XYZ file of C-alpha atoms in Angstrom:
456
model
C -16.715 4.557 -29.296
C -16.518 2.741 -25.518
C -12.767 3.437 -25.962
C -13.415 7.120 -26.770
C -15.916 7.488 -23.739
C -13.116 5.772 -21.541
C -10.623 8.071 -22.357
C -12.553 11.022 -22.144
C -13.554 9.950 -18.892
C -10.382 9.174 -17.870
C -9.241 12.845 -19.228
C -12.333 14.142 -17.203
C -10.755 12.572 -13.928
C -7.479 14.446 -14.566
C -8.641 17.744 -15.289
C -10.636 17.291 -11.932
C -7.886 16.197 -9.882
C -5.025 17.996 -11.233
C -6.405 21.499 -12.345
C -9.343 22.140 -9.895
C -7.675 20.007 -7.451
C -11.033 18.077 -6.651
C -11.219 15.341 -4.048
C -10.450 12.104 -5.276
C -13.547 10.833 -4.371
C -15.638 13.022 -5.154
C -13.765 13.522 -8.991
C -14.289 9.510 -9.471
C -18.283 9.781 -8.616
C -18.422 12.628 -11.002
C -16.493 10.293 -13.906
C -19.019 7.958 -13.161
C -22.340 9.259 -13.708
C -20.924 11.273 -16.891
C -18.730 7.768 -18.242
C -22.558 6.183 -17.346
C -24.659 8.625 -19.237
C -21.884 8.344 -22.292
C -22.917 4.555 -22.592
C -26.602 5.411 -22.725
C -27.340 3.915 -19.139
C -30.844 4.717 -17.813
C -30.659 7.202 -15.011
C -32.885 5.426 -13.106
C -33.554 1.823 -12.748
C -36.183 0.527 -15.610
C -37.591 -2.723 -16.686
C -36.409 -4.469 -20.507
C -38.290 -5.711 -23.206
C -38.012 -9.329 -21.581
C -39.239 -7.624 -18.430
C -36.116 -8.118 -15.951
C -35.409 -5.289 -13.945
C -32.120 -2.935 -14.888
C -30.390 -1.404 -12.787
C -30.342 2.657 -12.839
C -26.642 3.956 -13.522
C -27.334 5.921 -9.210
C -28.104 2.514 -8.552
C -24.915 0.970 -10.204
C -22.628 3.735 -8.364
C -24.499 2.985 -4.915
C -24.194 -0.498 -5.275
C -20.341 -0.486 -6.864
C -19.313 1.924 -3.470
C -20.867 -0.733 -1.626
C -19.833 -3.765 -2.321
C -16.602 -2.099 -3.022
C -15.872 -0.449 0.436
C -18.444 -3.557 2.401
C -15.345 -6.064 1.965
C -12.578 -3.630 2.929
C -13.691 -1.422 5.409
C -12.804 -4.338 8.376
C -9.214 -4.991 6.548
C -8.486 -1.551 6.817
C -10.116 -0.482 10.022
C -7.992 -3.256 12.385
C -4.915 -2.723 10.021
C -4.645 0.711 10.643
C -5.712 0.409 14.270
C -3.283 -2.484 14.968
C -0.404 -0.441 13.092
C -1.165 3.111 14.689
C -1.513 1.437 18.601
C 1.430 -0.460 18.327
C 3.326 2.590 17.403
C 1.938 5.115 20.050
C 3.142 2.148 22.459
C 6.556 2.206 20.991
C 6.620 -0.622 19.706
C 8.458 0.705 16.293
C 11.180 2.231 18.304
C 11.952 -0.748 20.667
C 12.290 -3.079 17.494
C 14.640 0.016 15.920
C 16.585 0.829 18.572
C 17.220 -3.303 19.538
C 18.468 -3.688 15.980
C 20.684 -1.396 15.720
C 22.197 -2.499 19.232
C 22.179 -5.750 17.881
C 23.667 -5.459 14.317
C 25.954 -2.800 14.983
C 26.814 0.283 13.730
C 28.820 -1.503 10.696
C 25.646 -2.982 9.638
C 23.324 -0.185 10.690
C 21.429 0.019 6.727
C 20.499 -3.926 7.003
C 19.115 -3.002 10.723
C 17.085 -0.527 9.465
C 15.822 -2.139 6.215
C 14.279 -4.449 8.184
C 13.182 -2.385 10.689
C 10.934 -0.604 8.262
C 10.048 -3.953 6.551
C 8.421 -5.092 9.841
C 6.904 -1.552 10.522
C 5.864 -1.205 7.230
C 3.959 -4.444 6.965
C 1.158 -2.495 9.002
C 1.721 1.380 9.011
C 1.267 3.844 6.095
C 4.244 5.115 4.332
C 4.148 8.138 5.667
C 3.289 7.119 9.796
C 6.165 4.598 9.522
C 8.575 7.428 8.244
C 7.479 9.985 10.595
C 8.368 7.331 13.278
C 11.024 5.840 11.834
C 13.082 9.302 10.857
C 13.846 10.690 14.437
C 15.548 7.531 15.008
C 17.786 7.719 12.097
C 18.514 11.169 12.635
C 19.620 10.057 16.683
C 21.677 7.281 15.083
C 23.199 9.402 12.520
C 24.297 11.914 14.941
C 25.336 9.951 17.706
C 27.518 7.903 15.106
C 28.369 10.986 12.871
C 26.818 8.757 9.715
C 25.592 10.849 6.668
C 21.556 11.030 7.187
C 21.332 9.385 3.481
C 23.014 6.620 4.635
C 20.259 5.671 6.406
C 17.362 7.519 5.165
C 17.567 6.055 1.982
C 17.136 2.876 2.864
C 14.697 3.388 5.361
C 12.226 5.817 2.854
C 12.808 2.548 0.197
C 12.050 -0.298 2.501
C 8.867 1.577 3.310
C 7.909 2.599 -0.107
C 8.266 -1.309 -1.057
C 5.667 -2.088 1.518
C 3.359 0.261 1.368
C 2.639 0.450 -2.256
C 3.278 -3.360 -3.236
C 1.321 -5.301 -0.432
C -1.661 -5.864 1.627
C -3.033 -4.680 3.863
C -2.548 -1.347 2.571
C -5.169 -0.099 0.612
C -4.145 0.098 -2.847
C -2.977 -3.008 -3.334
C -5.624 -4.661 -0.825
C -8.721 -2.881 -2.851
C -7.226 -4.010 -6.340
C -7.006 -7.421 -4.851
C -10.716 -7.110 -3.944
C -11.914 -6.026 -7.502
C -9.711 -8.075 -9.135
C -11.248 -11.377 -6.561
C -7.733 -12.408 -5.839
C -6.578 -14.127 -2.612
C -5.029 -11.367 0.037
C -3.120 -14.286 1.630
C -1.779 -15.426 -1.633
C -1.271 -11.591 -2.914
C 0.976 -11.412 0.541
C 2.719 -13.971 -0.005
C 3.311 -13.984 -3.791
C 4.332 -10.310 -2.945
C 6.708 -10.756 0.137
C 8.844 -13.240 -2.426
C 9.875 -10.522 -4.413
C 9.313 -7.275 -2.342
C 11.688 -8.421 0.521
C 14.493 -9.023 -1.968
C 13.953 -6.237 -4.376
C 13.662 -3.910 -1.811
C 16.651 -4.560 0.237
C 18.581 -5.093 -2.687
C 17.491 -1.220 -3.649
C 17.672 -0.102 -0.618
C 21.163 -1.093 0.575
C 22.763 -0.194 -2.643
C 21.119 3.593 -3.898
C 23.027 5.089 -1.099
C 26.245 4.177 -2.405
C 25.650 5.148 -5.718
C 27.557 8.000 -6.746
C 24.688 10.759 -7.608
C 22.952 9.997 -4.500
C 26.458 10.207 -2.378
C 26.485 13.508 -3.748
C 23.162 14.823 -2.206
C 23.591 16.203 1.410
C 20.107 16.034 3.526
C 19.779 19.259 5.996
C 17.362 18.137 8.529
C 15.546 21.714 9.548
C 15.418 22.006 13.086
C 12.103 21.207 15.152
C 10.690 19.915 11.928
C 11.217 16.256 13.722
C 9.417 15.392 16.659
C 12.113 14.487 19.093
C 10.236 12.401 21.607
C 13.332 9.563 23.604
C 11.523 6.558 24.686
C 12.859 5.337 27.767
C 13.512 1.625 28.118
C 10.643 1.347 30.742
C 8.143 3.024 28.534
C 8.627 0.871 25.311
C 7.702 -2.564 25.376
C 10.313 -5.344 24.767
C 11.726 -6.547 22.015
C 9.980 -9.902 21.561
C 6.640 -8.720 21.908
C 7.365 -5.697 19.696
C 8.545 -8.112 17.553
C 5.661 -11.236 17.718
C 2.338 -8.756 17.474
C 3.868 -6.890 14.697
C 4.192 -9.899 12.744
C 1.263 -12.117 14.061
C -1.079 -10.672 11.504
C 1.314 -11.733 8.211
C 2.246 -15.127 9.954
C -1.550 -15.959 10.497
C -2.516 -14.463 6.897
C 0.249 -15.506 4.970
C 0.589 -19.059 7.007
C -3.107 -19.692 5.619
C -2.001 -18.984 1.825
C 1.019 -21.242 2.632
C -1.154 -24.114 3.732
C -3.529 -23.812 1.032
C -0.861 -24.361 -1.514
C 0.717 -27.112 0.009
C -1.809 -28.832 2.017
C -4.829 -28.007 -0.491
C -8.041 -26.546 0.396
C -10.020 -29.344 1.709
C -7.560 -30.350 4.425
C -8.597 -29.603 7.869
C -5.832 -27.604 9.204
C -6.035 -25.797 6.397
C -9.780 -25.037 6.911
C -9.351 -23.897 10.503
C -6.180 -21.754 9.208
C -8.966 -20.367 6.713
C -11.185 -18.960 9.784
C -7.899 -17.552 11.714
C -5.706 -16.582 9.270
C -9.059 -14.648 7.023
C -7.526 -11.394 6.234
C -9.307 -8.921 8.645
C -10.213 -11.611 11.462
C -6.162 -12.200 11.516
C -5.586 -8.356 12.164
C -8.531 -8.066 14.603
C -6.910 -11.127 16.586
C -3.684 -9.661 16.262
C -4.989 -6.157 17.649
C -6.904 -7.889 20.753
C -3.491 -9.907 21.317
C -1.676 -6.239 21.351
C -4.617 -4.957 23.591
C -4.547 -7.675 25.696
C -0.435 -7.650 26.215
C -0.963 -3.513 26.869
C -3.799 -3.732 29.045
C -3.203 -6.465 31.459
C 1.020 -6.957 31.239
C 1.820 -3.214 30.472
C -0.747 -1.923 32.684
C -2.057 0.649 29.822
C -5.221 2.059 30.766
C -8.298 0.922 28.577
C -9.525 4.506 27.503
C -5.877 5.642 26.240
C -5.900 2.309 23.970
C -9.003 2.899 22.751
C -8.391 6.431 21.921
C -5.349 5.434 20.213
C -8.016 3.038 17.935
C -10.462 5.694 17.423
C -7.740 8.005 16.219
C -6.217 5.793 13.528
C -9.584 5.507 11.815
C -9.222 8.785 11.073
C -6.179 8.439 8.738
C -8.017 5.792 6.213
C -11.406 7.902 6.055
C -11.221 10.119 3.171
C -8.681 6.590 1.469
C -11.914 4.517 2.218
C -14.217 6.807 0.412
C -11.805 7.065 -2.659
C -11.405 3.278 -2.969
C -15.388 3.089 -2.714
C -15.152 5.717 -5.576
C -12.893 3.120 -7.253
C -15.579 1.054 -6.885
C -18.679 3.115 -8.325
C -15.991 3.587 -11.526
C -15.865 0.097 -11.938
C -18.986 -0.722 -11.658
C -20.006 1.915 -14.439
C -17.802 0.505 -16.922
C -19.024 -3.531 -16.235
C -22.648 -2.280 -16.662
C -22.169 0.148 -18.822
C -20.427 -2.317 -21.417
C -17.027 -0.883 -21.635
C -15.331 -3.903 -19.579
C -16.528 -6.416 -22.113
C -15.415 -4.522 -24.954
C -11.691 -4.375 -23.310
C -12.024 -8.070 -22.815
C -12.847 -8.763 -26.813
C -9.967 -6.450 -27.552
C -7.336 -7.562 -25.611
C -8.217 -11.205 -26.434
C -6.395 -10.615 -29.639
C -3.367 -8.779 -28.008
C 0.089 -10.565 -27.883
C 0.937 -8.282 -24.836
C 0.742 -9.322 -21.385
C -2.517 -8.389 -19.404
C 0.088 -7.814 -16.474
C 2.096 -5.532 -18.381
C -1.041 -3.764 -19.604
C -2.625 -3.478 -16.340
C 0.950 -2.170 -14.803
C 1.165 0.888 -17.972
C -2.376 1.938 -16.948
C -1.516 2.186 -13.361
C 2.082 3.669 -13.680
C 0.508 6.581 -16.164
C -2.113 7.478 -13.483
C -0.018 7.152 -10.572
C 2.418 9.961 -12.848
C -0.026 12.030 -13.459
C -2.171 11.984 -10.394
C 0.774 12.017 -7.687
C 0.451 11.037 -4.511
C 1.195 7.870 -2.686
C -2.247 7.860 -0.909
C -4.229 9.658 -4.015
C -2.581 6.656 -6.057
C -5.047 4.446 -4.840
C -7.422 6.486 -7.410
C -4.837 5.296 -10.051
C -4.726 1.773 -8.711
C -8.487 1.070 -8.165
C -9.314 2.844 -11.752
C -6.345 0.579 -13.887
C -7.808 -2.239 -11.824
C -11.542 -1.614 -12.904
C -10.364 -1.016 -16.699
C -8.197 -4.219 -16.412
C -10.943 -6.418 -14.500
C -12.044 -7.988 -17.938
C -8.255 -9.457 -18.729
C -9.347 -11.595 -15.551
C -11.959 -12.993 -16.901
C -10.517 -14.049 -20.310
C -7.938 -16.020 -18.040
C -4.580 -17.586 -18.033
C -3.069 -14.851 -15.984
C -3.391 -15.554 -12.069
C -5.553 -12.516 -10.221
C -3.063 -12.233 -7.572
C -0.260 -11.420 -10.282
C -2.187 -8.808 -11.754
C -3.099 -7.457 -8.359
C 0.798 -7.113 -7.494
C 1.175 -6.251 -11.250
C -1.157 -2.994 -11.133
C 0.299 -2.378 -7.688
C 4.002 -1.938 -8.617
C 2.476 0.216 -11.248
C 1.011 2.535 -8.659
C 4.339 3.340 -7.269
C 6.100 4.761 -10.331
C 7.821 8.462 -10.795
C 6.964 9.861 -7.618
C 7.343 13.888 -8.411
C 5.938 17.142 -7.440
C 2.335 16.460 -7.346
C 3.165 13.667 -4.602
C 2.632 14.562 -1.168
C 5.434 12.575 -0.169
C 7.466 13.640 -2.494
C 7.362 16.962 -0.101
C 7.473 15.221 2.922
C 10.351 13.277 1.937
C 11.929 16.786 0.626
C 10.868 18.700 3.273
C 12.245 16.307 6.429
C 15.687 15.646 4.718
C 16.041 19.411 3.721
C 16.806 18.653 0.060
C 16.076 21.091 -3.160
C 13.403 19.883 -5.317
C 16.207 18.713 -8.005
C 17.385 16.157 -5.594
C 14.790 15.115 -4.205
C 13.495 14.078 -7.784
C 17.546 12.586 -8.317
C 17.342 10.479 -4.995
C 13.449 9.679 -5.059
C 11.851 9.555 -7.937
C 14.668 7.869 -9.298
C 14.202 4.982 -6.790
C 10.440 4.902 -7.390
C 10.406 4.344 -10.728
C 13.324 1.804 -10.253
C 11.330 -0.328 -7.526
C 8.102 -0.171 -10.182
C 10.049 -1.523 -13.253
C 11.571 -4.277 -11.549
C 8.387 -5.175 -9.954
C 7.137 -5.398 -13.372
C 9.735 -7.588 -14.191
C 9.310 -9.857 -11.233
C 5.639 -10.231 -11.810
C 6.175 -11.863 -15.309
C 8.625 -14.222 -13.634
C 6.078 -15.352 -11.243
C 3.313 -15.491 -13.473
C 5.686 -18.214 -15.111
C 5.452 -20.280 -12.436
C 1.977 -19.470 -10.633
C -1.047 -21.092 -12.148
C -3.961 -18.850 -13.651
């Protein structure tokens, strides 16, 4: 019966999200109070037969939102402010245009990859690309390049990023309910994402059914903004900010492995290099370089801040509804029936916790709605935690490659990528989806290496 109520519930989310078209947030609140009544939960909270107070199932959703969204809401709030300021500066473009300079137009692909890798580590998918595409599209005209030749690349390098690692909010709030290290998830993650992705990105343009596709860039579609070289900052700066926050974070999970917790650099790296303290230094570093070298006025930083909040709102809520649906199923009992279950099972908690994630992400869509599908396999998978011998950071990356898989036509950036490259919807599904579900299978594959090799 629990695994009946779970899949009705889970059926009950879909039918919100993809017929009515209901908020994600809003849709996972609603699964929880009626996955919550299904286990018998009291409404409200009530006192047992031993007379210890139990918690009411409104109680278990406010309390699930909040300690959900309560560890997050700092990692995302400086990451997306850090990200968002750094590119209204033009930051993104300096570090794009100096590549290119400097690798050449031979090697123009490999200039952009990593490009977008460093961009990527702290803007959204779809920020980065808007950023990133008018530059390719300058490049590719200027050089008379095929815009594949470059978009590719760039759209794959991004896509690697965003849905794979921290701080971005899928995999950062399944690395919260699954209590796994961010640091560690970084780095454990930048070992195989770097690689993977540049391997995939590099080679899908060359492959013969993606040579065939011709992109059609609509006019005005692009916003066409030419930094001058006095308006950007320079390179090295560009550079050092943008990657302060992953050297301080993933230079902590570096020295705890090799130095051990109880060492005293490694303590002090603990304070800096703590997930959203490292992005808040790294954002006053950025404000301070702007503000006192650049001579950018105070109020136009700030309102650069206050307007990248705005793009993680409505993802904040939904992970917080991630949260209540969690919650539901720990109290409600369903969580420790998985866990007696899958005790028995000979297949891999990481390949379990990927299938969930990659059948949600296909049929919920989108690359920002997919944190639904991450934070919802991550609260059904919680329990394979807790029986052990698979490492949390693993399963974080695990359920995160899952998230990324089959990106189609109820994907928002499926149309955005369609829609800027001026492709049908046939190839957009030949050149993207395609690459999507490749970069989720081999993560898959790459987790179960590591997990080898990393210790429970």
């Amino acid at each position: 019966m629990p695994l009946v109520i779970l899949a009705l519930g889970i059926a009950l989310l879909l039918f919100l999200m993809i017929v009515l078209k209901m908020n994600g947030f809003i849709a996972l609140v609603i699964v929880s109070v009626v996955v919550g009544m299904a286990q018998g939960m009291p409404l409200l909270a009530t006192v047992d037969d031993k007379g210890e107070k139990v918690k009411g199932l409104l109680d278990v959703i406010q309390s699930g939102v909040g300690g959900q969204t309560g560890k997050l809401v700092l990692l995302l709030g400086f990451g997306a402010m850090l990200g968002v300021f750094m590119a209204d500066m033009g930051a993104a473009n300096r570090l794009a245009t100096t590549m290119i300079n400097k690798f050449g137009i031979k090697h123009s692909q490999l200039a952009i990859v990593i490009v977008s890798f460093l961009v990527g580590v702290v803007l959204f998918y779809e920020t980065a690309f808007v950023i990133i595409i008018p530059i390719v599209f300058a490049v590719c005209r200027a050089y008379k390049i095929p815009v594949m030749w470059l978009a590719m690349p760039m759209a794959i390098a991004l896509s690697t990023m965003h849905s794979f690692l921290p701080p971005h909010p899928g995999p950062s709030a399944v690395a919260n309910m699954y209590d796994a290290s961010i640091g560690l998830t970084m780095l454990y993650g930048l070992i195989f994402a770097i690689p993977l992705g540049a391997v995939v990105a590099i080679m899908w343009p060359r492959l013969p059914f993606v040579k065939s596709v011709t992109a059609r860039p609509p006019a005005g579609l692009v916003n066409e903004k030419e930094w001058t070289d006095e308006e950007m900052p320079g390179f090295w700066a560009s550079l050092c900010i943008t990657a302060l926050p992953v050297i301080l974070i993933g230079g902590h999970a570096i020295l705890e492995v090799t130095l051990g917790h109880e060492h005293a650099v490694t303590k002090v790296m603990a304070f800096i290099g703590h997930d959203w303290f490292a992005l808040m230094l790294s954002l006053l570093v950025a404000v301070a370089y702007f503000g006192l070298v650049r001579k950018v006025p105070m109020d136009k930083i700030m309102a650069s801040c206050a307007a990248s909040v705005k793009s993680i709102a409505m993802i904040v809520f939904i992970i917080g509804g991630g949260g209540a649906f969690a919650a539901v199923l720990k109290n409600g009992g369903i969580s420790d029936y998985i866990l007696s279950i899958t005790e028995n099972l000979s297949l891999s908690p990481i390949i379990i916790a990927w299938l969930i994630a990659a059948l949600m992400r296909v049929a919920l869509g989108s690359a920002s709605v997919a944190v639904v599908a991450a934070v919802a396999a991550a609260g059904i998978a919680v329990p394979m935690i807790a029986g052990g011998g698979v490492s949390p950071e693993i399963m974080t990356l695990a359920t995160a490659c899952g998230s990324i898989m089959a990106s189609h036509v109820n994907d928002p950036g499926f149309w955005m990528f369609k829609e800027f490259l001026g492709l049908s919807v046939a190839e957009t599904i030949k050149v993207r989806t395609t690459y999507t579900s490749l970069l989720s299978v081999l993560g898959l594959g790459a987790c179960l290496l590591l997990s080898l090799v990393v210790p429970a």
